[in-house]
Short mmCIF file of C-alpha atoms and ligand atoms in Angstrom, two decimals:
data_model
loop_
_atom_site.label_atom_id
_atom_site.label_comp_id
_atom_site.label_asym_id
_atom_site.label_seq_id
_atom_site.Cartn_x
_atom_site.Cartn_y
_atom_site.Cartn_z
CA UNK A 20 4.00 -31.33 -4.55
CA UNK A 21 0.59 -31.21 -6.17
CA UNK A 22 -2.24 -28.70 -5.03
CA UNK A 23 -5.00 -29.85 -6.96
CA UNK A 24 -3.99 -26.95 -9.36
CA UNK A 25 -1.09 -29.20 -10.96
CA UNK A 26 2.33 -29.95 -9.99
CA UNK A 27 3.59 -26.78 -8.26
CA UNK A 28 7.54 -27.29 -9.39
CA UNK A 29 5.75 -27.00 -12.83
CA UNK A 30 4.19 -24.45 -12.58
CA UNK A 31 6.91 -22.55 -11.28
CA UNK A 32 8.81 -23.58 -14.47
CA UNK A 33 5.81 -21.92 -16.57
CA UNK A 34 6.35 -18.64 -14.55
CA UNK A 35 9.87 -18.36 -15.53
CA UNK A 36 9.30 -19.43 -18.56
CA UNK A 37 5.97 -17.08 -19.15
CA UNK A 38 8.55 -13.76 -17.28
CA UNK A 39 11.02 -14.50 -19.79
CA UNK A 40 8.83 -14.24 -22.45
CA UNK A 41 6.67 -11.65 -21.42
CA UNK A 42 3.25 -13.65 -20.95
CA UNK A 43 3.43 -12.28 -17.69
CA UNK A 44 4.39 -9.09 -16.78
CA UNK A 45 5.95 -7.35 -14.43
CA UNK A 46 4.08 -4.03 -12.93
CA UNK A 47 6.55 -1.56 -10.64
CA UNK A 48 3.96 -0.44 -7.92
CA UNK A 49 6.69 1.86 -7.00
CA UNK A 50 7.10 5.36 -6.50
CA UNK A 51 10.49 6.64 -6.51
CA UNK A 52 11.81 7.59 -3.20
CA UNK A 53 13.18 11.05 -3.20
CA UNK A 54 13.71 13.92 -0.54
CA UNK A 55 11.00 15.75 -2.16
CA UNK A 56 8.13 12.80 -1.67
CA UNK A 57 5.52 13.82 0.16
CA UNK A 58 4.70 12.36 4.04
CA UNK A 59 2.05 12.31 5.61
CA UNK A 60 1.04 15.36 7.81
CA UNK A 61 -0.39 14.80 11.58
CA UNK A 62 -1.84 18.00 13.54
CA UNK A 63 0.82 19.83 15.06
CA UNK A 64 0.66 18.73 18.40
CA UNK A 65 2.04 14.94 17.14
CA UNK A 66 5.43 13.87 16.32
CA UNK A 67 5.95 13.83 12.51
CA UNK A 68 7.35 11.75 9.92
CA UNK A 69 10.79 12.77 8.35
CA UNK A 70 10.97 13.22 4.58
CA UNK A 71 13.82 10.93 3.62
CA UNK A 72 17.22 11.95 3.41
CA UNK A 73 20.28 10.55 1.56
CA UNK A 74 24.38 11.31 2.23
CA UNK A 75 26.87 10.37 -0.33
CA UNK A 76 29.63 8.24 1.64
CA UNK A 77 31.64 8.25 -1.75
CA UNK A 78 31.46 8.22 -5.62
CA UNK A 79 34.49 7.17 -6.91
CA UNK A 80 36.50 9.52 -5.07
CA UNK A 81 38.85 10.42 -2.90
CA UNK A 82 36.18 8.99 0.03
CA UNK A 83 35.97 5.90 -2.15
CA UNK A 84 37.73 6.12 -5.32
CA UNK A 85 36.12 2.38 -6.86
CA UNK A 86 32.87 2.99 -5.50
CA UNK A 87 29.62 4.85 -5.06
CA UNK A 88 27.04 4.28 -2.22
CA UNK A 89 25.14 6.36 0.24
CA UNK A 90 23.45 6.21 3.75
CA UNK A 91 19.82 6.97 3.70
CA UNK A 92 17.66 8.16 6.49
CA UNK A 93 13.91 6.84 6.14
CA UNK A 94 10.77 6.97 7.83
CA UNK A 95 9.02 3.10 8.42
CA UNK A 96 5.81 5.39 6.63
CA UNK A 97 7.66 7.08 3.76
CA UNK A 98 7.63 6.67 -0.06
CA UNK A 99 5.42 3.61 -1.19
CA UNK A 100 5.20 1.42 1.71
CA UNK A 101 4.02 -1.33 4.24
CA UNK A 102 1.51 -0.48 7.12
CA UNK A 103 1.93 -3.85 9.52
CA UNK A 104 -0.90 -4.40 12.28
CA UNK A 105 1.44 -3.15 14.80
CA UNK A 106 1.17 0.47 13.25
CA UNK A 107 -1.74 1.03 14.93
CA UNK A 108 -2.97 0.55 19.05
CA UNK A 109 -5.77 -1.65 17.64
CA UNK A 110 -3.29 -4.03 16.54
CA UNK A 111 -0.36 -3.32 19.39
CA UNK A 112 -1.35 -6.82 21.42
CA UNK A 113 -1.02 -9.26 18.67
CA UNK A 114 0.97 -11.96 17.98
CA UNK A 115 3.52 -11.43 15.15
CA UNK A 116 2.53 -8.03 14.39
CA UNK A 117 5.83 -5.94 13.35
CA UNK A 118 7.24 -5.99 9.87
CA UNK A 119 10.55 -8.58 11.23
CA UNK A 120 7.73 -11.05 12.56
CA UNK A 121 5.08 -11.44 9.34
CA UNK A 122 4.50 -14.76 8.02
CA UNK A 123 6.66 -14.17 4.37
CA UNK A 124 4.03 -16.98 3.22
CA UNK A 125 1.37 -13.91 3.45
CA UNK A 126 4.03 -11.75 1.40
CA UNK A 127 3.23 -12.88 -1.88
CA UNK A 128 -0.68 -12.86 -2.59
CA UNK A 129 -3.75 -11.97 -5.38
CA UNK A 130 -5.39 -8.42 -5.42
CA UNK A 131 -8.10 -7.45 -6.49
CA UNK A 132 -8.54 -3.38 -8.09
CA UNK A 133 -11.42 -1.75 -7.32
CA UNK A 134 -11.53 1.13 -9.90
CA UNK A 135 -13.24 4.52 -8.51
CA UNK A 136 -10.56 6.74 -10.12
CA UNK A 137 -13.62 8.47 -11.67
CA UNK A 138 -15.80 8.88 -8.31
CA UNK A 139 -12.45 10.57 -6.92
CA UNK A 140 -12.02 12.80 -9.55
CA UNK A 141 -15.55 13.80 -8.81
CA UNK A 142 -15.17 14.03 -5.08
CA UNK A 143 -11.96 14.80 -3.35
CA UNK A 144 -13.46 13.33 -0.21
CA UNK A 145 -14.88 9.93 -1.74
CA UNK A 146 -15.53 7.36 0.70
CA UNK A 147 -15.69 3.90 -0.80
CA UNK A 148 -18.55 2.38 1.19
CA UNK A 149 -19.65 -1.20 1.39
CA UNK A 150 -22.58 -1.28 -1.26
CA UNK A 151 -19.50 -0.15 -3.62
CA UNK A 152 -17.86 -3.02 -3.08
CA UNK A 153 -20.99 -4.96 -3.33
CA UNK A 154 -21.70 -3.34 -6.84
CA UNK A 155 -17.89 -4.22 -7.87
CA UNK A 156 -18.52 -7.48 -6.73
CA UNK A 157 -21.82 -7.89 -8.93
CA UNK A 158 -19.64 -7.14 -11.53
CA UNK A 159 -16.20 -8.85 -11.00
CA UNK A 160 -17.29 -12.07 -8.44
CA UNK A 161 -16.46 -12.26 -5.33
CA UNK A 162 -13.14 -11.04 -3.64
CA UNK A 163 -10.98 -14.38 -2.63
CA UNK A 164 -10.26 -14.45 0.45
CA UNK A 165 -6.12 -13.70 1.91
CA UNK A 166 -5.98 -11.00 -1.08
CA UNK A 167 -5.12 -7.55 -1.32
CA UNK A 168 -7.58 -5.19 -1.95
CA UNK A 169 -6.25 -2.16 -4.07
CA UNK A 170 -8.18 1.32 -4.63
CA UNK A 171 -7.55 2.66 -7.81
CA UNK A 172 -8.16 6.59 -7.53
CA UNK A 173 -5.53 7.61 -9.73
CA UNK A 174 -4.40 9.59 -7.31
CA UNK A 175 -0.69 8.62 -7.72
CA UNK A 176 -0.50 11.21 -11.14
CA UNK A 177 -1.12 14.40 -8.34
CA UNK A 178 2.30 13.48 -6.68
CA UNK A 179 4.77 16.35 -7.13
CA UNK A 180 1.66 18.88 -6.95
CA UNK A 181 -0.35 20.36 -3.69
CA UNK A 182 -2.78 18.17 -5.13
CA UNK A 183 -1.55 14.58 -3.57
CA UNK A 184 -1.15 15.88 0.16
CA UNK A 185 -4.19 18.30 -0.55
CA UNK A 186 -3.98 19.87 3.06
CA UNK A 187 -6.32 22.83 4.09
CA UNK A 188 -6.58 24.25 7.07
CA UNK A 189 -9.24 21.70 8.27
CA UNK A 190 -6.67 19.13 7.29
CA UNK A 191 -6.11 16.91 4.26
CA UNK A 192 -8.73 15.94 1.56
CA UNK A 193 -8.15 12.84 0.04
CA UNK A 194 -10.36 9.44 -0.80
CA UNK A 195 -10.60 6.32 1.26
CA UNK A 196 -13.07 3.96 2.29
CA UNK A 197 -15.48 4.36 5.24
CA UNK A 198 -15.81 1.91 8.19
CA UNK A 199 -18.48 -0.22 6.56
CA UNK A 200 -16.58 -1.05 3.92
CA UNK A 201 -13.45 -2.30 5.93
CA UNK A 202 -15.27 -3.91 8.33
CA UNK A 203 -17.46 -5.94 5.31
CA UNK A 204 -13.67 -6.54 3.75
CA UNK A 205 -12.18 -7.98 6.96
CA UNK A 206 -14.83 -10.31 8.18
CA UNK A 207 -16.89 -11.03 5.50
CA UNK A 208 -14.22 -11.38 2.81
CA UNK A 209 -11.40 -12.08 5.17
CA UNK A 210 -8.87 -10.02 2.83
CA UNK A 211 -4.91 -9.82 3.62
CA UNK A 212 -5.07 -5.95 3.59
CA UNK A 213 -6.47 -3.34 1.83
CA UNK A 214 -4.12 -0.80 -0.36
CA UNK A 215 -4.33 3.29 -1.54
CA UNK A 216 -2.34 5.28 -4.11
CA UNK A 217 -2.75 8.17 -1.05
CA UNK A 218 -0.57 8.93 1.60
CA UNK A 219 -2.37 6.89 4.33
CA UNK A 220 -5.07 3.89 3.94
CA UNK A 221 -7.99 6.07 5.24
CA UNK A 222 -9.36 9.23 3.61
CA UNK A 223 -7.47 12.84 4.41
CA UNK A 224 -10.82 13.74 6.61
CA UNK A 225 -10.93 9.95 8.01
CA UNK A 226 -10.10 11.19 10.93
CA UNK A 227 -13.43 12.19 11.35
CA UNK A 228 -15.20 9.33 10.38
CA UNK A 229 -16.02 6.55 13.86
CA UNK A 230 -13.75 4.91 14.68
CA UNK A 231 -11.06 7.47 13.71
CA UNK A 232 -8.74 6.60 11.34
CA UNK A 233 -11.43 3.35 10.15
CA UNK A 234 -9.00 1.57 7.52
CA UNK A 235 -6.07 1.51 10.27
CA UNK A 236 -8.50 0.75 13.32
CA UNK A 237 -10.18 -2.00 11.75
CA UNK A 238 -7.57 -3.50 9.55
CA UNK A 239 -5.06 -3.68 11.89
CA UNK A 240 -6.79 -4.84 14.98
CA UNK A 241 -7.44 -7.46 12.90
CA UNK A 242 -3.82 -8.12 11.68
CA UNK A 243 -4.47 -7.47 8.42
CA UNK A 244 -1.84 -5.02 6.94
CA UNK A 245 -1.96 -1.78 4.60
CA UNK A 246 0.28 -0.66 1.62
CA UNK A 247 0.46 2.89 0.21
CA UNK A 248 1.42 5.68 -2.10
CA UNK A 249 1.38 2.79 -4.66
CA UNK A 250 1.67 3.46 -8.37
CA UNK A 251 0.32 2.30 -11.65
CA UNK A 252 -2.70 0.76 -10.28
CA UNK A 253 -4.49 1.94 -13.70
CA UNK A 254 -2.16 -0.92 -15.44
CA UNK A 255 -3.65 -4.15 -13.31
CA UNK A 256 -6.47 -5.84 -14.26
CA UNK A 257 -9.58 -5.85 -11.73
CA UNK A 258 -8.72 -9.36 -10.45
CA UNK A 259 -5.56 -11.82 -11.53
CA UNK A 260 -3.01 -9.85 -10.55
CA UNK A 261 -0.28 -11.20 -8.12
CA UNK A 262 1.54 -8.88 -5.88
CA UNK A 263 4.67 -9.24 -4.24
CA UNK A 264 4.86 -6.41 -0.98
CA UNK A 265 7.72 -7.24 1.24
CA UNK A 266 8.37 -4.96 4.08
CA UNK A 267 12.16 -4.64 4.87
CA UNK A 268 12.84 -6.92 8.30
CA UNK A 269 12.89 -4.38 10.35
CA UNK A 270 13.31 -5.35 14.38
CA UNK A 271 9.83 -4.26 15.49
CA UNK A 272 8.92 -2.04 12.93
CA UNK A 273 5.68 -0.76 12.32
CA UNK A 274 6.27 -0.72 8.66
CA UNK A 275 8.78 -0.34 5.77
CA UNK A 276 9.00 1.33 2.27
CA UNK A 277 9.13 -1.31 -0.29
CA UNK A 278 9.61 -2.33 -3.55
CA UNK A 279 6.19 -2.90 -4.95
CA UNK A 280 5.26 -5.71 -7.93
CA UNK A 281 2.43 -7.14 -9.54
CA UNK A 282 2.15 -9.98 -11.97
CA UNK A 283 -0.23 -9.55 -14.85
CA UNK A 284 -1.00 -11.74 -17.45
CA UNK A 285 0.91 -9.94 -20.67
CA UNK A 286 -0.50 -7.40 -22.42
CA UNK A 287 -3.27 -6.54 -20.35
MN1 LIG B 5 1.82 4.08 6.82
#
């Protein structure tokens, strides 16, 4: 098959060919998933999120004396993970909306990083607004459309601190974008989803903002999908970067930790 871009069982050969030499790389967007990784707090009145748990079944022992493997206990919202549309009551009505049911041709798609690491280190509370997008735009061209839009904050180094949660008693205080800025990504720029190295994809006081909650209201009633607590977003370029974020199949799951990846040309 030919796309206009080349044959595509060529070009296939190149990426193997490029991994294996290291002209592209390979970017974990992972966070290890312990016990000890933070979840994401809800006023007390809501059901929470369990951290994740893990039982040793054997280790080359007298349960299992050739073998070691465990059973795990996880949250669909724990560790780096997938947000589908169905996560949120925006999104409950539409077609194809829980992790099991996603297209896996969407799976596999460009991001874009919008660096404001700097404006976050500045401002606990950032919100990314639409003329910020606009101004990264000016800069970097226009964000295709069915792509991934990644905020860089940088705030993936505060995990393992009180910094990455950063709960007070008014809640937590964390960036994210405002409603603007969603909406502007959604329907004007028609993007796949929109990604955070926080807990959540809104801001710790988004839930303050109107609508509540913007980044899940919007994106998801839109079925357009979320990833989060993602790492290393310092090490991707702005734009050419190819991510791979595949939620496990999970029968009508509202999301799924995941294993992360970006392709980037090499030594970038
Ligand atoms: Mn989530």
């Amino acid at each position: 098959m030919t796309d206009g871009l080349g044959n595509a069982g060529d070009l296939l050969a190149r990426l193997a060919a490029n991994l294996a030499s290291g002209g592209v790389e390979i970017v974990d967007l992972t966070h290890t998933l312990t016990p000890e990784f933070p979840v994401i707090v809800l006023p007390a009145e809501f059901g929470q999120c369990q951290p994740f748990r893990m039982e040793e079944v054997s280790r080359y022992d007298a349960r299992g004396p050739g073998w070691y493997w465990n059973t795990i206990t996880v949250s669909e919202h724990a560790g780096t993970h997938f947000d589908a549309p169905a996560h949120w009551i925006s999104g409950r009505n539409l077609p194809n909306a829980t992790v099991d049911a996603l297209d896996p041709q969407t799976l596999v798609a460009p991001a874009v990083v919008l660096d404001f690491s700097a404006e976050s280190a500045a401002d606990e509370d950032f919100l990314l607004t639409r003329a910020h997008v606009e101004a990264w735009e000016a800069e970097h061209g226009a964000i295709p459309p069915r792509s991934w839009v990644l905020l860089r904050t940088d705030w993936s180094r505060h995990v393992g601190t009180p910094r990455y949660l950063n709960l007070r008693e008014d809640g937590a205080h964390s960036p994210g974008p405002d409603a603007d800025a969603v909406r502007f990504l959604v329907e004007e720029r028609n993007i796949l989803g929109f990604g955070t190295e926080t807990v959540g994809t809104d801001a710790g006081q988004g839930g303050h903002l109107d609508p509540p909650y913007p980044a899940h209201f919007i994106l998801h009633g839109a079925g357009r999908c979320g990833l989060q607590c993602l790492a290393n977003l310092d090490r991707l370029p702005p734009r050419g970067a190819l991510v791979f974020a595949a939620p496990l199949k999970i029968r009508h799951g509202s999301g799924s930790p995941l294993r992360g990846l970006a392709l980037v040309p090499g030594g970038s």
